[in-house]
Short mmCIF file of C-alpha atoms and ligand atoms in Angstrom, two decimals:
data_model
loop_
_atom_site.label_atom_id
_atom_site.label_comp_id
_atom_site.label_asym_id
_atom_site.label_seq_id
_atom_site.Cartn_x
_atom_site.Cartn_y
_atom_site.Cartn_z
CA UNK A 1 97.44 45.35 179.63
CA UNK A 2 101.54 44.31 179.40
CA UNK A 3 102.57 48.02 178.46
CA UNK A 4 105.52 48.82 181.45
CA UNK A 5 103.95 51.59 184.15
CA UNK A 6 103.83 54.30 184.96
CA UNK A 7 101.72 55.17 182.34
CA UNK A 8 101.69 58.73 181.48
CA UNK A 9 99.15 60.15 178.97
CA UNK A 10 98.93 63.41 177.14
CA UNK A 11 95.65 64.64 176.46
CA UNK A 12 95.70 67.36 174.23
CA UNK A 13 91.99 68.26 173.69
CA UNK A 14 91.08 70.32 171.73
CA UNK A 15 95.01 71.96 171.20
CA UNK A 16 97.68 72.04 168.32
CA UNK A 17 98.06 71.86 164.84
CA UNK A 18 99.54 69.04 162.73
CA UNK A 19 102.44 71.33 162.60
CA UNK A 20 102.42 71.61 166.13
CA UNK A 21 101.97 68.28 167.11
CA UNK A 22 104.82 67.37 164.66
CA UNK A 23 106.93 69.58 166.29
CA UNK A 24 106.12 68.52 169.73
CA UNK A 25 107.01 64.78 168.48
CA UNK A 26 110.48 65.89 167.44
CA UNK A 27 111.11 66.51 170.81
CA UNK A 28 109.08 63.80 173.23
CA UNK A 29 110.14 60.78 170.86
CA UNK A 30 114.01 61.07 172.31
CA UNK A 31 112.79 61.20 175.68
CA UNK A 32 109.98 58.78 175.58
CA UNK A 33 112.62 56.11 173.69
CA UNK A 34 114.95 56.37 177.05
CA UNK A 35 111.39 56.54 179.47
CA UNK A 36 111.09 53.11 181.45
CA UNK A 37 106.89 53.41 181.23
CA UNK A 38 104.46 53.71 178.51
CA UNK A 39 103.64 57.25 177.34
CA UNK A 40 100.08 57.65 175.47
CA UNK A 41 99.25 60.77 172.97
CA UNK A 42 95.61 61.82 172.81
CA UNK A 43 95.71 63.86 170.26
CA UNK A 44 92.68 65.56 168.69
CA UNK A 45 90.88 63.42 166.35
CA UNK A 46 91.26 64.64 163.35
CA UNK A 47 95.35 63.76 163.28
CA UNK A 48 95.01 60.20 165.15
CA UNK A 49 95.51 58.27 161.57
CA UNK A 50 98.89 60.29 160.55
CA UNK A 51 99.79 60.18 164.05
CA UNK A 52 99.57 56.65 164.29
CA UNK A 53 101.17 56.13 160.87
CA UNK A 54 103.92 58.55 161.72
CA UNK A 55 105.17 56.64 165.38
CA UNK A 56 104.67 53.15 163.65
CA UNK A 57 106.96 54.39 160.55
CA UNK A 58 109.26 55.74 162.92
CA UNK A 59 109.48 53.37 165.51
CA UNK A 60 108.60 56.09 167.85
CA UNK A 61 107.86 54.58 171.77
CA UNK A 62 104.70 56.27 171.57
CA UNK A 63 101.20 55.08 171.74
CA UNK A 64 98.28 56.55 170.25
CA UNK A 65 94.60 57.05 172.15
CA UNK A 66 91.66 58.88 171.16
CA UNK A 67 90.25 61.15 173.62
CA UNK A 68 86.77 60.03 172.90
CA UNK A 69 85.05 57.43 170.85
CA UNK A 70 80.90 57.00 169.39
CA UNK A 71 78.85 55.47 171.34
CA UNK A 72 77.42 53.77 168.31
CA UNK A 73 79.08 51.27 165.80
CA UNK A 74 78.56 52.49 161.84
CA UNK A 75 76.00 54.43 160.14
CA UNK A 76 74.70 57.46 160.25
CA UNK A 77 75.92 59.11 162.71
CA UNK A 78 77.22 62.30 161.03
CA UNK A 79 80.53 63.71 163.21
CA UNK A 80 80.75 60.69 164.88
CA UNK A 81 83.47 58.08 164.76
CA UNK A 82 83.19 54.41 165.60
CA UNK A 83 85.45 52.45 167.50
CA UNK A 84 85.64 49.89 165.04
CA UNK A 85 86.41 52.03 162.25
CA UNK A 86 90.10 53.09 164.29
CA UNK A 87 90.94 49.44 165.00
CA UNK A 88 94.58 49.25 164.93
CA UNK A 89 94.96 52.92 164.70
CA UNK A 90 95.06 53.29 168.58
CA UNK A 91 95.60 51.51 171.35
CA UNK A 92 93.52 53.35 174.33
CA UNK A 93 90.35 55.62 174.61
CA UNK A 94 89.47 57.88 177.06
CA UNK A 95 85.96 57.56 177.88
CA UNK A 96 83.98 59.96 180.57
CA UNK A 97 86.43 62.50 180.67
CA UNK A 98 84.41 64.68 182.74
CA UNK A 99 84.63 67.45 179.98
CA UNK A 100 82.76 64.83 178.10
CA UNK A 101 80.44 64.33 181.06
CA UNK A 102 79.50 67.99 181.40
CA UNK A 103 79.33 69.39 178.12
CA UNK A 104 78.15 66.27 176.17
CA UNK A 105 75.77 64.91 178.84
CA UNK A 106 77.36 61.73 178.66
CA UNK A 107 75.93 59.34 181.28
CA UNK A 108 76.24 56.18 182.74
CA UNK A 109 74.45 54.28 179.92
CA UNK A 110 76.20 56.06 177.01
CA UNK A 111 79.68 55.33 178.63
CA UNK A 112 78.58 51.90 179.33
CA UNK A 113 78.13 51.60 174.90
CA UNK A 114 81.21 53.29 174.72
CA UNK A 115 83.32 50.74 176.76
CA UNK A 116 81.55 48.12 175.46
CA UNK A 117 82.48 49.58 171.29
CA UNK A 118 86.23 49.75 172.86
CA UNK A 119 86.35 46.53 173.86
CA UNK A 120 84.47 45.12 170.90
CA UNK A 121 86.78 46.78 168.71
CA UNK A 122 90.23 45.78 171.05
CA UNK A 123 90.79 49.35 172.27
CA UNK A 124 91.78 49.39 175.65
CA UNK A 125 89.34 51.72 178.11
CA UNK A 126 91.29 54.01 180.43
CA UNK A 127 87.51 55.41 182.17
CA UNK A 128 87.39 58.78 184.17
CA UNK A 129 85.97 58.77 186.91
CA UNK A 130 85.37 61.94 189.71
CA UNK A 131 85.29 60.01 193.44
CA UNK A 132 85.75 56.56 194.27
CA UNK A 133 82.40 55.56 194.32
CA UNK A 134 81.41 56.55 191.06
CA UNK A 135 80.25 53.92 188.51
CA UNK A 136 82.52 52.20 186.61
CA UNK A 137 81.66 49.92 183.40
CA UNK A 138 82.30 45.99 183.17
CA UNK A 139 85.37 44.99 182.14
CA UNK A 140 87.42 48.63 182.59
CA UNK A 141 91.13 47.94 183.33
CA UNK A 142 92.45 51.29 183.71
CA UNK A 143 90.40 53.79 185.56
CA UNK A 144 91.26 57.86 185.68
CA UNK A 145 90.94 59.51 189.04
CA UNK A 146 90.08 63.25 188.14
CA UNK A 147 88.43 65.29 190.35
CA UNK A 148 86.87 68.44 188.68
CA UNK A 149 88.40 71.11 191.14
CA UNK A 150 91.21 69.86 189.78
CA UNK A 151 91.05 69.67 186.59
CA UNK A 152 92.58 73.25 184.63
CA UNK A 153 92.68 75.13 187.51
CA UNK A 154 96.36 74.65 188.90
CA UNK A 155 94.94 72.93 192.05
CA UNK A 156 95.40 69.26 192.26
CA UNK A 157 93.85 66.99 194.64
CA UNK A 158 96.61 65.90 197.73
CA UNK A 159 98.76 62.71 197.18
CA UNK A 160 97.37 61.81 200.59
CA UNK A 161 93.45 62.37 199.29
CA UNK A 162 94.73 60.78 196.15
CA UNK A 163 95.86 57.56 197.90
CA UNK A 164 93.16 56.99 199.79
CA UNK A 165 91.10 57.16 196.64
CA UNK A 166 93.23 55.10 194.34
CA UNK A 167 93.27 52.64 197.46
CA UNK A 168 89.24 52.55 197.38
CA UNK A 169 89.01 51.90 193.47
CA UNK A 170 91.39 48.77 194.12
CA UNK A 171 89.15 46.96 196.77
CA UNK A 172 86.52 47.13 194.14
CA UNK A 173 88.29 45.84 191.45
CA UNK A 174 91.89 44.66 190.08
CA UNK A 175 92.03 48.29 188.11
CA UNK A 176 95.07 50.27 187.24
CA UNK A 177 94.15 53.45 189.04
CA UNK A 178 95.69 56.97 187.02
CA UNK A 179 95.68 60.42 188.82
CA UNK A 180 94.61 63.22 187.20
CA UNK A 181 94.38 67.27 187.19
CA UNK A 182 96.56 70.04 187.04
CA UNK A 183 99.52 67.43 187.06
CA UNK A 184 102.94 69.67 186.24
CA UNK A 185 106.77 68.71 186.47
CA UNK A 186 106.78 70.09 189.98
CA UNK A 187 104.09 67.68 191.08
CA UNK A 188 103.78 64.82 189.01
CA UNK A 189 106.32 62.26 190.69
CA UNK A 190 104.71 63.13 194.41
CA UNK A 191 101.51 61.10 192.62
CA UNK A 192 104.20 57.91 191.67
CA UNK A 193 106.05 57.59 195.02
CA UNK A 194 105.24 54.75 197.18
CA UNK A 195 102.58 53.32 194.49
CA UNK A 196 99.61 55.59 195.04
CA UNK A 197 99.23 55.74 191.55
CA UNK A 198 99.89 53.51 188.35
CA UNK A 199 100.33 56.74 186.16
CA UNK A 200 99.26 60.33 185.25
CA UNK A 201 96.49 61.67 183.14
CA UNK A 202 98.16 65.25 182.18
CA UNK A 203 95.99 68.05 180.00
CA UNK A 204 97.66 71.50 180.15
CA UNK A 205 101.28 70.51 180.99
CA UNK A 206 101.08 67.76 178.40
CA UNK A 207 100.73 70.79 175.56
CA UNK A 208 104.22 72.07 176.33
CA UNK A 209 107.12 69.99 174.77
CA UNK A 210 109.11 71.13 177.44
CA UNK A 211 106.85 70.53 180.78
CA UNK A 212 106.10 67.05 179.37
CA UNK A 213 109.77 65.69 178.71
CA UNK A 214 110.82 67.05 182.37
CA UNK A 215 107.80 64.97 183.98
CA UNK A 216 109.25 61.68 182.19
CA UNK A 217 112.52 62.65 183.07
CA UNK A 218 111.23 62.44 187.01
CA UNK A 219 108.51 59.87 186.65
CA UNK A 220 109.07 56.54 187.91
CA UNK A 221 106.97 54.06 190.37
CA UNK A 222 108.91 53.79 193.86
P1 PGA B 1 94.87 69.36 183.37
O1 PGA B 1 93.81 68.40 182.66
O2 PGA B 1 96.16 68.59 183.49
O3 PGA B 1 94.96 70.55 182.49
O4 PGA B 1 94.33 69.68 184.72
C1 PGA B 1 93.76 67.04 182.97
C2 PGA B 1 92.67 66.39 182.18
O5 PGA B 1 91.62 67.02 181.97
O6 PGA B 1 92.79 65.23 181.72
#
């Protein structure tokens, strides 16, 4: 993982348009060319390919993930994609976002697939993860500290609790540790200062052009 930190990620979910999303480009790409980190669009699936396509042509400093990914290879899986059939499309996955946790039933051994189709397929992992204890797959790089009370509901989890955590998840391995949940432009860089995180996983404030240029204005590692 040689992209620069902090990384900051926009997970869009289940939000936008292509129209939307184009229009939302127009005005991240000028910010995200002058932004010292690496910024990551998740954008829903259906628009990854002319994403992708679109910030290659470009030249856009954007990278493309996919907010999900099969935890099978090919065949018939109808609705499903595989990892392997995105290679070179994007660069990241989320995998066990907790939405995916809750309202998938997604557990440990279906995440485990999924990291291992990512890594088959050279997509890098970025795994979310609830506490510091929870279980985290072989071979994950980048790990997502999201708590669920946090998540949506315009109440983050404490830089202080935040630190503490991120410091737990680095005794157990050499990880890249993200914060995330109900991350705005008033909060974000109090999650950057003095290293307690390596970057920001950002749903609802990612959606507004706007919100999401003012947090790279302000986000740097200090
Ligand atoms: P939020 O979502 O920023 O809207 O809290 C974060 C996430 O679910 O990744």
């Amino acid at each position: 993982m040689n992209d620069p930190q902090p990384l900051i990620i926009a997970n869009f979910k289940a939000n936008k348009t292509w129209d939307e999303l184009a229009a939302w480009l127009e005005i991240v790409s000028p910010k995200a060319a002058d932004f010292s980190g690496t910024v990551i669009l998740c954008p829903s699936a259906p628009f990854i390919s002319e994403v992708s396509q679109k910030v290659k042509t470009a030249g856009i400093k954007i990278k493309i993930g996919s907010q999900d990914i099969s935890q099978f290879n090919v065949g018939a899986y109808t609705g499903e994609f595989a990892a392997s059939q995105i290679t070179g499309q994007i660069d990241f996955a989320l995998i066990g976002h907790s939405e995916r946790r809750r309202y998938f039933g997604e557990d440990e051994k279906i995440l485990t697939q999924k990291v291992q189709n990512c890594q088959k397929a050279k997509i890098e992992p970025i795994f979310c993860i609830q506490d510091s204890h929870d279980f985290i797959p072989q071979g994950v790089r980048i790990v997502a500290y999201e708590p669920p009370f946090a998540i949506g509901t315009g109440n983050p989890d404490t830089p202080q609790n935040t630190k503490a955590v991120s410091e737990k998840l680095k005794t157990r391995g050499d990880y890249l540790v993200l914060y995330g949940g109900s991350v705005s432009p008033n909060n974000a860089q109090s999650f950057l200062e003095k290293n307690i995180v390596d970057g920001l996983l950002i749903g609802s404030a990612s959606l507004n052009p706007l919100d999401f240029t003012r947090i790279l204005e302000t986000a740097k590692l200090s």
